Amino acid sequence: MMSILLGFIFLIPAVFKSFYLLMIWLCFLMILFYLKFVEGFYSYVSYGLGLDFYSWGFILLTFWVIFLMYFSSYYISFSDKSKEFSFVVSFLLIFLFLCFSVSSFFMYYIFFEASLIPTVFLIFGWGYQPERLAAGFYLIFYTLFASLPLLLGIFYMWHKLGLTFFFMINMNFNIYLLFCFIGAFLVKMPMFMFHFWLPKAHVEAPVSGSMILAGVLLKLGGYGLIRVLFFLSNYLYFYNYYFISLCLLGGLICGLICSVQLDLKVLIAYSSVCHMSLCIMGIFCLSTLGVLGSYVLMLAHGLCSSGLFCLVNVIYERSYSRSIFMNKGFIIFCPSLCLFWFLLSSFNMSAPLSLNLYGEVILFISLLGWSVNCTIYLMVGCFLACLYSMYLFSFVNHGEVSSFNLFMKKCLFREYSLIFYHLFPLVIFSLSMT
């Protein structure tokens, strides 16, 4: 762990050199982390810091998505704010790494909230429209107001037990404490009815902001729910029916919204709500299989949704529009990119050879084991996922070309590489699921 922390210290000078040095150093940190902690499922590496199976996967996902963020922000390296951008993203990486590494609830809360600061700076500083200010305030107020009860619950736990470590908590909970501990995580994922900040943040964020938001930041909520499950499972047993029912209904409603959506970014944002609803249902099944399925689907969704936002950004940089009606017939201009659109759209609806498929199969087994009454709702949800994924692929790549796009420039090798780096881990990890 000390070698990783020293690597972060040397990451800061790289910020002021160049993007390429920073990307090389991120690759080095990721390889070092993989070699250091690939052996065990849980190890106390220092006081207050620890790693297990779940945090290890999320940290690897964080390294990978941050690396792809720099890769996608190639044009920022030529701007006047390149050093500021690198500085913000580097601190975001440090906060996320520590958030997934700490074993204390209080420290987790600190880094959970600290990760909000660089994210808001990304939206405010590199967003596209003046409405980014409203989107940033939505993100701040939703997160802070939902997190305040969590802080009160942590203080109450400290008052009663004198500690806040994940695996040493043993106390009696009531319904008020229960909602204090899970409310902040449900807003962060987000669960249906608490999701209104997500489409606004995605629409106004730059491509790097959308990538880290969909790829990693939403998973902070799922990771927190997995942690509280260790000591709240006996109490959640009496209330999980309500949460699962709301997520089933919300997933279907968001699927219908995706099917009639005209804004490409909003469509992908609402599809994230659908997938996160499925992850919440798996966690609230209170079974090992459900938690495992949610974990696999969150990792797969982090790569798949980030790749879709990159594809939308490739289109936006050429047409300067996110409207489906303004972006048709892209198979004429970028036929090779059509393959990537098809693969990511297929993976988004959990087609074979994707990690998403394994996650959803495990989740469906867990949910049907919890209640067979979920069958019809899950079938309709699968149909809607296929519907809006094929709707996204068909409208963008086929149809009559808009007159505004007749002189569109070709796609670059850098953009093909960026999408490939999203697809490669999805396929490799799915083939290694033995």
CSV table of C-alpha atoms in Angstrom, one decimal:
chain,number,residue,atom,x,y,z
A,1,MET,CA,0.0,0.0,0.0
A,2,MET,CA,2.9,2.4,0.8
A,3,SER,CA,4.2,1.9,-2.8
A,4,ILE,CA,0.8,2.9,-4.2
A,5,LEU,CA,0.6,6.0,-2.0
A,6,LEU,CA,4.1,7.0,-3.0
A,7,GLY,CA,3.0,6.6,-6.6
A,8,PHE,CA,0.2,9.1,-6.0
A,9,ILE,CA,2.7,11.5,-4.6
A,10,PHE,CA,4.8,11.3,-7.8
A,11,LEU,CA,1.6,11.6,-9.8
A,12,ILE,CA,1.3,15.3,-8.9
A,13,PRO,CA,4.5,16.5,-10.6
A,14,ALA,CA,3.4,14.6,-13.7
A,15,VAL,CA,0.4,16.9,-13.8
A,16,PHE,CA,2.5,19.9,-14.8
A,17,LYS,CA,4.5,18.1,-17.5
A,18,SER,CA,2.3,16.6,-20.1
A,19,PHE,CA,-0.7,14.4,-20.8
A,20,TYR,CA,1.4,11.6,-22.1
A,21,LEU,CA,3.6,11.4,-19.0
A,22,LEU,CA,0.4,11.4,-16.9
A,23,MET,CA,-1.1,8.5,-18.9
A,24,ILE,CA,2.1,6.5,-18.7
A,25,TRP,CA,2.2,7.0,-14.9
A,26,LEU,CA,-1.4,5.9,-14.6
A,27,CYS,CA,-0.7,2.7,-16.4
A,28,PHE,CA,2.3,2.1,-14.1
A,29,LEU,CA,0.1,2.6,-11.0
A,30,MET,CA,-2.6,0.3,-12.4
A,31,ILE,CA,-0.1,-2.5,-13.1
A,32,LEU,CA,1.6,-2.0,-9.7
A,33,PHE,CA,-1.8,-2.2,-7.9
A,34,TYR,CA,-2.8,-5.3,-9.8
A,35,LEU,CA,0.5,-7.1,-9.0
A,36,LYS,CA,0.4,-6.0,-5.4
A,37,PHE,CA,-3.1,-7.1,-4.4
A,38,VAL,CA,-4.1,-9.8,-6.8
A,39,GLU,CA,-3.3,-12.6,-4.3
A,40,GLY,CA,-5.8,-12.4,-1.4
A,41,PHE,CA,-9.4,-11.5,-0.9
A,42,TYR,CA,-8.9,-9.4,2.1
A,43,SER,CA,-5.8,-8.0,3.8
A,44,TYR,CA,-5.1,-5.4,6.4
A,45,VAL,CA,-2.5,-3.4,4.6
A,46,SER,CA,-2.3,-0.6,7.2
A,47,TYR,CA,-4.4,0.9,10.0
A,48,GLY,CA,-7.7,2.1,8.5
A,49,LEU,CA,-7.0,0.9,5.0
A,50,GLY,CA,-8.0,-2.5,3.6
A,51,LEU,CA,-8.9,-4.3,0.4
A,52,ASP,CA,-11.2,-7.1,-0.4
A,53,PHE,CA,-12.7,-8.6,-3.6
A,54,TYR,CA,-15.2,-5.8,-4.1
A,55,SER,CA,-12.9,-2.8,-3.5
A,56,TRP,CA,-10.1,-4.4,-5.6
A,57,GLY,CA,-12.3,-4.5,-8.7
A,58,PHE,CA,-13.7,-1.0,-8.3
A,59,ILE,CA,-10.2,0.4,-7.8
A,60,LEU,CA,-9.0,-1.3,-11.0
A,61,LEU,CA,-12.1,0.1,-12.8
A,62,THR,CA,-11.2,3.6,-11.4
A,63,PHE,CA,-7.7,3.4,-12.8
A,64,TRP,CA,-8.9,2.3,-16.2
A,65,VAL,CA,-11.6,4.9,-16.6
A,66,ILE,CA,-9.3,7.7,-15.4
A,67,PHE,CA,-6.8,6.6,-18.0
A,68,LEU,CA,-9.5,6.7,-20.7
A,69,MET,CA,-10.6,10.1,-19.5
A,70,TYR,CA,-7.2,11.6,-20.3
A,71,PHE,CA,-7.2,9.7,-23.6
A,72,SER,CA,-10.6,11.2,-24.5
A,73,SER,CA,-9.6,14.7,-23.5
A,74,TYR,CA,-6.8,15.0,-26.1
A,75,TYR,CA,-7.9,18.5,-27.3
A,76,ILE,CA,-7.8,19.8,-23.7
A,77,SER,CA,-4.0,19.2,-23.7
A,78,PHE,CA,-3.7,22.0,-26.2
A,79,SER,CA,-5.8,24.5,-24.3
A,80,ASP,CA,-4.9,27.0,-21.6
A,81,LYS,CA,-6.6,24.9,-18.9
A,82,SER,CA,-4.7,21.6,-19.5
A,83,LYS,CA,-2.8,21.7,-16.2
A,84,GLU,CA,-5.9,22.6,-14.2
A,85,PHE,CA,-7.8,19.7,-15.9
A,86,SER,CA,-5.0,17.3,-15.0
A,87,PHE,CA,-4.9,18.6,-11.5
A,88,VAL,CA,-8.6,18.1,-10.9
A,89,VAL,CA,-8.7,14.6,-12.4
A,90,SER,CA,-5.6,13.5,-10.4
A,91,PHE,CA,-7.2,14.6,-7.2
A,92,LEU,CA,-10.4,12.8,-8.2
A,93,LEU,CA,-8.4,9.6,-8.7
A,94,ILE,CA,-6.8,9.9,-5.3
A,95,PHE,CA,-10.2,10.5,-3.6
A,96,LEU,CA,-11.8,7.5,-5.4
A,97,PHE,CA,-8.8,5.3,-4.6
A,98,LEU,CA,-9.0,6.1,-0.9
A,99,CYS,CA,-12.8,5.9,-0.9
A,100,PHE,CA,-12.6,2.3,-2.0
A,101,SER,CA,-9.7,1.5,0.3
A,102,VAL,CA,-10.7,2.7,3.7
A,103,SER,CA,-12.2,0.3,6.2
A,104,SER,CA,-13.9,3.0,8.4
A,105,PHE,CA,-17.3,4.5,7.8
A,106,PHE,CA,-16.2,7.9,8.8
A,107,MET,CA,-13.3,8.0,6.5
A,108,TYR,CA,-15.4,6.5,3.7
A,109,TYR,CA,-17.9,9.4,4.2
A,110,ILE,CA,-15.1,12.0,4.0
A,111,PHE,CA,-13.8,10.7,0.7
A,112,PHE,CA,-17.3,9.9,-0.6
A,113,GLU,CA,-18.1,13.6,-0.3
A,114,ALA,CA,-14.6,14.8,-1.4
A,115,SER,CA,-15.1,13.1,-4.7
A,116,LEU,CA,-18.0,15.4,-5.4
A,117,ILE,CA,-15.7,18.5,-5.5
A,118,PRO,CA,-13.5,17.6,-8.5
A,119,THR,CA,-16.7,16.3,-10.3
A,120,VAL,CA,-18.4,19.7,-9.9
A,121,PHE,CA,-15.2,21.4,-11.1
A,122,LEU,CA,-15.3,19.3,-14.2
A,123,ILE,CA,-18.9,20.3,-14.9
A,124,PHE,CA,-18.4,24.0,-14.1
A,125,GLY,CA,-15.0,24.4,-15.9
A,126,TRP,CA,-15.3,22.2,-19.0
A,127,GLY,CA,-19.1,21.9,-19.5
A,128,TYR,CA,-20.6,23.1,-22.8
A,129,GLN,CA,-23.7,25.2,-21.9
A,130,PRO,CA,-24.5,27.9,-19.4
A,131,GLU,CA,-27.0,25.4,-17.9
A,132,ARG,CA,-24.1,23.5,-16.4
A,133,LEU,CA,-24.3,25.7,-13.4
A,134,ALA,CA,-27.8,24.4,-12.7
A,135,ALA,CA,-26.7,20.9,-13.3
A,136,GLY,CA,-23.8,21.3,-10.9
A,137,PHE,CA,-26.1,22.7,-8.2
A,138,TYR,CA,-28.5,19.8,-8.7
A,139,LEU,CA,-25.6,17.4,-8.1
A,140,ILE,CA,-24.4,19.2,-5.1
A,141,PHE,CA,-27.7,19.6,-3.3
A,142,TYR,CA,-29.0,16.1,-4.0
A,143,THR,CA,-25.8,14.5,-2.8
A,144,LEU,CA,-25.3,16.8,0.3
A,145,PHE,CA,-28.9,16.7,1.5
A,146,ALA,CA,-29.0,12.9,1.2
A,147,SER,CA,-25.6,12.5,2.9
A,148,LEU,CA,-26.4,14.6,6.0
A,149,PRO,CA,-28.5,11.8,7.6
A,150,LEU,CA,-25.6,9.4,6.9
A,151,LEU,CA,-23.2,11.6,8.8
A,152,LEU,CA,-25.6,11.8,11.7
A,153,GLY,CA,-25.9,8.0,11.7
A,154,ILE,CA,-22.1,7.6,11.7
A,155,PHE,CA,-21.9,10.0,14.7
A,156,TYR,CA,-24.6,8.0,16.5
A,157,MET,CA,-22.7,4.8,15.8
A,158,TRP,CA,-19.5,6.3,17.1
A,159,HIS,CA,-21.3,7.4,20.3
A,160,LYS,CA,-22.7,3.9,20.9
A,161,LEU,CA,-19.8,1.7,19.9
A,162,GLY,CA,-16.8,4.0,19.9
A,163,LEU,CA,-15.8,2.7,16.4
A,164,THR,CA,-17.0,2.9,12.8
A,165,PHE,CA,-15.1,0.0,11.1
A,166,PHE,CA,-17.1,-1.9,8.5
A,167,PHE,CA,-16.6,-5.4,9.9
A,168,MET,CA,-16.8,-4.6,13.7
A,169,ILE,CA,-20.3,-3.0,13.9
A,170,ASN,CA,-22.8,-4.9,16.0
A,171,MET,CA,-25.6,-2.7,17.3
A,172,ASN,CA,-29.4,-2.5,17.3
A,173,PHE,CA,-30.9,-0.5,14.4
A,174,ASN,CA,-34.4,1.1,13.9
A,175,ILE,CA,-36.0,2.2,10.7
A,176,TYR,CA,-34.7,5.8,11.1
A,177,LEU,CA,-31.1,4.6,11.4
A,178,LEU,CA,-31.7,2.2,8.5
A,179,PHE,CA,-32.7,5.0,6.2
A,180,CYS,CA,-29.9,7.2,7.5
A,181,PHE,CA,-27.4,4.6,6.3
A,182,ILE,CA,-28.9,3.7,2.9
A,183,GLY,CA,-30.4,7.0,1.8
A,184,ALA,CA,-27.2,8.6,0.6
A,185,PHE,CA,-26.2,5.5,-1.4
A,186,LEU,CA,-29.6,5.2,-3.1
A,187,VAL,CA,-29.4,8.8,-4.3
A,188,LYS,CA,-25.8,8.3,-5.5
A,189,MET,CA,-26.5,5.2,-7.6
A,190,PRO,CA,-29.3,6.6,-8.2
A,191,MET,CA,-32.5,4.8,-7.5
A,192,PHE,CA,-35.7,5.8,-9.3
A,193,MET,CA,-37.3,8.9,-7.8
A,194,PHE,CA,-33.9,10.2,-6.8
A,195,HIS,CA,-32.4,10.2,-10.2
A,196,PHE,CA,-33.3,13.7,-11.5
A,197,TRP,CA,-29.8,15.1,-11.1
A,198,LEU,CA,-28.2,12.4,-13.3
A,199,PRO,CA,-29.6,13.4,-16.8
A,200,LYS,CA,-28.8,17.0,-16.0
A,201,ALA,CA,-25.3,16.3,-14.9
A,202,HIS,CA,-24.6,14.1,-17.9
A,203,VAL,CA,-26.0,16.5,-20.5
A,204,GLU,CA,-23.9,19.5,-19.2
A,205,ALA,CA,-20.7,17.6,-18.4
A,206,PRO,CA,-17.8,17.2,-20.8
A,207,VAL,CA,-17.1,13.7,-22.2
A,208,SER,CA,-14.6,13.1,-19.4
A,209,GLY,CA,-17.1,14.1,-16.8
A,210,SER,CA,-19.7,11.8,-18.2
A,211,MET,CA,-17.2,8.9,-18.4
A,212,ILE,CA,-16.2,9.1,-14.7
A,213,LEU,CA,-19.7,9.8,-13.6
A,214,ALA,CA,-21.2,6.8,-15.3
A,215,GLY,CA,-18.1,4.6,-15.0
A,216,VAL,CA,-17.1,5.0,-11.3
A,217,LEU,CA,-19.0,7.7,-9.3
A,218,LEU,CA,-22.4,5.9,-9.5
A,219,LYS,CA,-20.7,2.7,-8.2
A,220,LEU,CA,-19.8,4.5,-5.0
A,221,GLY,CA,-23.5,4.1,-4.0
A,222,GLY,CA,-23.4,0.4,-4.8
A,223,TYR,CA,-20.2,-0.1,-2.9
A,224,GLY,CA,-21.6,1.6,0.1
A,225,LEU,CA,-24.8,-0.6,0.0
A,226,ILE,CA,-22.6,-3.7,-0.1
A,227,ARG,CA,-20.7,-2.5,2.9
A,228,VAL,CA,-23.8,-1.7,5.0
A,229,LEU,CA,-25.2,-5.0,4.0
A,230,PHE,CA,-22.8,-6.7,6.4
A,231,PHE,CA,-24.5,-5.3,9.5
A,232,LEU,CA,-28.0,-4.3,8.2
A,233,SER,CA,-29.1,-7.5,6.5
A,234,ASN,CA,-31.2,-8.6,9.5
A,235,TYR,CA,-33.1,-5.3,9.4
A,236,LEU,CA,-33.3,-4.9,5.6
A,237,TYR,CA,-35.1,-8.2,5.5
A,238,PHE,CA,-38.4,-6.5,6.7
A,239,TYR,CA,-38.2,-3.7,4.2
A,240,ASN,CA,-36.5,-5.0,1.1
A,241,TYR,CA,-39.8,-5.8,-0.5
A,242,TYR,CA,-40.6,-2.1,-0.9
A,243,PHE,CA,-37.2,-1.2,-2.4
A,244,ILE,CA,-37.3,-4.0,-4.9
A,245,SER,CA,-40.8,-3.2,-5.9
A,246,LEU,CA,-39.9,0.5,-6.4
A,247,CYS,CA,-36.8,-0.4,-8.5
A,248,LEU,CA,-38.9,-2.8,-10.6
A,249,LEU,CA,-41.4,-0.1,-11.4
A,250,GLY,CA,-38.7,2.5,-11.9
A,251,GLY,CA,-36.7,0.4,-14.2
A,252,LEU,CA,-39.7,-0.1,-16.5
A,253,ILE,CA,-40.6,3.6,-16.5
A,254,CYS,CA,-37.0,4.6,-17.3
A,255,GLY,CA,-37.0,2.0,-20.0
A,256,LEU,CA,-40.1,3.6,-21.6
A,257,ILE,CA,-38.5,7.0,-21.3
A,258,CYS,CA,-35.4,5.7,-23.1
A,259,SER,CA,-37.5,4.3,-25.9
A,260,VAL,CA,-38.9,7.8,-26.8
A,261,GLN,CA,-35.9,9.9,-25.9
A,262,LEU,CA,-34.5,12.3,-28.6
A,263,ASP,CA,-31.3,13.4,-26.8
A,264,LEU,CA,-28.5,10.8,-27.1
A,265,LYS,CA,-26.9,11.7,-23.7
A,266,VAL,CA,-30.2,11.7,-21.8
A,267,LEU,CA,-31.0,8.3,-23.3
A,268,ILE,CA,-27.8,6.8,-22.1
A,269,ALA,CA,-28.2,8.5,-18.7
A,270,TYR,CA,-31.7,6.9,-18.2
A,271,SER,CA,-30.4,3.5,-19.3
A,272,SER,CA,-27.9,3.9,-16.5
A,273,VAL,CA,-30.8,4.3,-14.1
A,274,CYS,CA,-32.4,1.1,-15.4
A,275,HIS,CA,-29.1,-0.9,-14.9
A,276,MET,CA,-28.5,0.6,-11.4
A,277,SER,CA,-32.1,-0.3,-10.5
A,278,LEU,CA,-31.3,-3.9,-11.3
A,279,CYS,CA,-28.1,-3.7,-9.2
A,280,ILE,CA,-30.1,-2.3,-6.2
A,281,MET,CA,-32.6,-5.1,-6.5
A,282,GLY,CA,-29.8,-7.7,-6.5
A,283,ILE,CA,-28.2,-6.1,-3.3
A,284,PHE,CA,-31.6,-6.0,-1.5
A,285,CYS,CA,-32.2,-9.7,-2.3
A,286,LEU,CA,-29.8,-10.1,0.7
A,287,SER,CA,-28.1,-13.1,-0.9
A,288,THR,CA,-24.4,-13.7,-1.8
A,289,LEU,CA,-25.5,-14.5,-5.4
A,290,GLY,CA,-27.4,-11.2,-5.6
A,291,VAL,CA,-24.5,-9.1,-4.4
A,292,LEU,CA,-22.1,-10.9,-6.8
A,293,GLY,CA,-24.4,-10.3,-9.7
A,294,SER,CA,-24.7,-6.6,-8.8
A,295,TYR,CA,-20.9,-6.3,-8.5
A,296,VAL,CA,-20.4,-7.9,-11.9
A,297,LEU,CA,-23.1,-5.7,-13.6
A,298,MET,CA,-21.7,-2.5,-12.0
A,299,LEU,CA,-18.2,-3.3,-13.4
A,300,ALA,CA,-19.7,-4.1,-16.8
A,301,HIS,CA,-21.9,-1.0,-16.8
A,302,GLY,CA,-19.0,1.2,-15.9
A,303,LEU,CA,-17.1,0.3,-19.1
A,304,CYS,CA,-20.2,0.0,-21.4
A,305,SER,CA,-21.8,3.3,-20.5
A,306,SER,CA,-18.5,5.1,-20.6
A,307,GLY,CA,-17.9,3.8,-24.1
A,308,LEU,CA,-21.4,4.9,-25.2
A,309,PHE,CA,-20.7,8.4,-24.0
A,310,CYS,CA,-17.4,8.4,-25.9
A,311,LEU,CA,-19.3,7.4,-29.1
A,312,VAL,CA,-21.8,10.2,-28.5
A,313,ASN,CA,-18.9,12.6,-28.1
A,314,VAL,CA,-17.4,11.5,-31.4
A,315,ILE,CA,-20.7,12.5,-33.1
A,316,TYR,CA,-21.1,15.7,-31.1
A,317,GLU,CA,-17.6,16.9,-32.1
A,318,ARG,CA,-18.7,16.7,-35.8
A,319,SER,CA,-22.4,17.7,-35.8
A,320,TYR,CA,-22.4,19.9,-32.6
A,321,SER,CA,-25.8,18.3,-31.8
A,322,ARG,CA,-27.0,15.5,-29.5
A,323,SER,CA,-30.4,15.2,-31.2
A,324,ILE,CA,-31.2,11.8,-32.8
A,325,PHE,CA,-32.9,13.5,-35.7
A,326,MET,CA,-29.8,15.6,-36.5
A,327,ASN,CA,-27.4,12.6,-36.3
A,328,LYS,CA,-28.5,10.0,-38.8
A,329,GLY,CA,-26.7,7.9,-41.5
A,330,PHE,CA,-23.3,7.8,-39.7
A,331,ILE,CA,-22.6,4.5,-41.4
A,332,ILE,CA,-21.9,6.6,-44.6
A,333,PHE,CA,-19.2,8.7,-42.9
A,334,CYS,CA,-17.7,6.3,-40.4
A,335,PRO,CA,-18.6,2.7,-41.5
A,336,SER,CA,-15.9,1.2,-39.1
A,337,LEU,CA,-17.5,3.1,-36.2
A,338,CYS,CA,-20.8,1.4,-36.9
A,339,LEU,CA,-19.3,-1.8,-35.7
A,340,PHE,CA,-18.4,-0.2,-32.3
A,341,TRP,CA,-21.9,1.2,-32.1
A,342,PHE,CA,-23.4,-2.2,-32.7
A,343,LEU,CA,-21.1,-3.9,-30.1
A,344,LEU,CA,-21.7,-1.4,-27.4
A,345,SER,CA,-25.4,-1.2,-28.0
A,346,SER,CA,-25.5,-5.0,-27.9
A,347,PHE,CA,-23.5,-5.2,-24.7
A,348,ASN,CA,-25.8,-2.5,-23.2
A,349,MET,CA,-28.7,-5.0,-23.6
A,350,SER,CA,-26.5,-7.8,-22.3
A,351,ALA,CA,-25.9,-9.8,-25.5
A,352,PRO,CA,-23.5,-12.8,-25.4
A,353,LEU,CA,-19.8,-12.3,-25.1
A,354,SER,CA,-20.3,-9.4,-22.8
A,355,LEU,CA,-19.7,-9.1,-19.0
A,356,ASN,CA,-23.2,-7.6,-18.8
A,357,LEU,CA,-24.7,-10.9,-19.7
A,358,TYR,CA,-23.1,-12.8,-16.8
A,359,GLY,CA,-24.1,-10.1,-14.3
A,360,GLU,CA,-27.8,-10.0,-15.4
A,361,VAL,CA,-28.1,-13.8,-15.5
A,362,ILE,CA,-26.8,-14.0,-11.9
A,363,LEU,CA,-29.1,-11.2,-10.9
A,364,PHE,CA,-32.1,-12.9,-12.5
A,365,ILE,CA,-31.4,-16.1,-10.7
A,366,SER,CA,-31.1,-14.3,-7.4
A,367,LEU,CA,-34.3,-12.3,-8.0
A,368,LEU,CA,-36.4,-15.3,-9.1
A,369,GLY,CA,-35.1,-17.2,-6.1
A,370,TRP,CA,-36.3,-14.3,-3.9
A,371,SER,CA,-39.8,-14.2,-5.6
A,372,VAL,CA,-41.1,-15.8,-8.8
A,373,ASN,CA,-43.5,-12.8,-9.1
A,374,CYS,CA,-40.7,-10.8,-10.6
A,375,THR,CA,-40.7,-12.9,-13.8
A,376,ILE,CA,-43.0,-10.8,-15.9
A,377,TYR,CA,-41.4,-7.5,-14.8
A,378,LEU,CA,-37.9,-8.8,-15.6
A,379,MET,CA,-39.1,-10.0,-19.0
A,380,VAL,CA,-40.6,-6.7,-19.9
A,381,GLY,CA,-37.5,-4.9,-18.6
A,382,CYS,CA,-35.3,-7.1,-20.9
A,383,PHE,CA,-37.5,-6.3,-23.8
A,384,LEU,CA,-37.3,-2.6,-23.2
A,385,ALA,CA,-33.5,-2.7,-22.9
A,386,CYS,CA,-33.3,-4.4,-26.3
A,387,LEU,CA,-35.8,-1.9,-27.7
A,388,TYR,CA,-34.0,1.3,-26.7
A,389,SER,CA,-30.5,-0.2,-27.4
A,390,MET,CA,-31.5,-1.1,-31.0
A,391,TYR,CA,-33.4,2.3,-31.3
A,392,LEU,CA,-30.1,4.0,-30.4
A,393,PHE,CA,-28.1,2.0,-32.9
A,394,SER,CA,-30.5,2.1,-35.7
A,395,PHE,CA,-31.3,5.8,-35.6
A,396,VAL,CA,-27.7,7.0,-35.4
A,397,ASN,CA,-26.3,4.7,-38.1
A,398,HIS,CA,-29.1,4.5,-40.6
A,399,GLY,CA,-31.6,6.8,-42.1
A,400,GLU,CA,-31.4,9.9,-44.3
A,401,VAL,CA,-28.3,12.1,-43.7
A,402,SER,CA,-29.0,15.6,-42.5
A,403,SER,CA,-27.8,18.4,-44.8
A,404,PHE,CA,-25.8,19.9,-42.0
A,405,ASN,CA,-23.6,16.7,-41.9
A,406,LEU,CA,-22.7,16.5,-45.5
A,407,PHE,CA,-19.1,17.7,-45.0
A,408,MET,CA,-18.3,15.8,-41.9
A,409,LYS,CA,-14.7,14.9,-41.2
A,410,LYS,CA,-13.6,11.3,-40.8
A,411,CYS,CA,-13.0,9.5,-37.5
A,412,LEU,CA,-9.5,9.5,-36.1
A,413,PHE,CA,-7.4,6.5,-35.1
A,414,ARG,CA,-7.3,7.9,-31.5
A,415,GLU,CA,-11.1,7.7,-31.4
A,416,TYR,CA,-11.2,4.1,-32.6
A,417,SER,CA,-8.5,3.2,-30.0
A,418,LEU,CA,-10.6,4.8,-27.2
A,419,ILE,CA,-13.7,2.8,-28.0
A,420,PHE,CA,-11.6,-0.4,-28.4
A,421,TYR,CA,-10.1,0.1,-24.9
A,422,HIS,CA,-13.7,0.1,-23.5
A,423,LEU,CA,-14.7,-3.1,-25.4
A,424,PHE,CA,-11.5,-5.1,-24.8
A,425,PRO,CA,-11.9,-5.5,-21.0
A,426,LEU,CA,-15.6,-6.3,-21.4
A,427,VAL,CA,-14.9,-9.3,-23.7
A,428,ILE,CA,-11.7,-10.5,-21.9
A,429,PHE,CA,-13.4,-10.6,-18.5
A,430,SER,CA,-16.5,-12.3,-19.9
A,431,LEU,CA,-14.3,-15.0,-21.4
A,432,SER,CA,-12.5,-15.5,-18.1
A,433,MET,CA,-15.7,-15.9,-16.1
A,434,THR,CA,-15.1,-19.5,-15.1
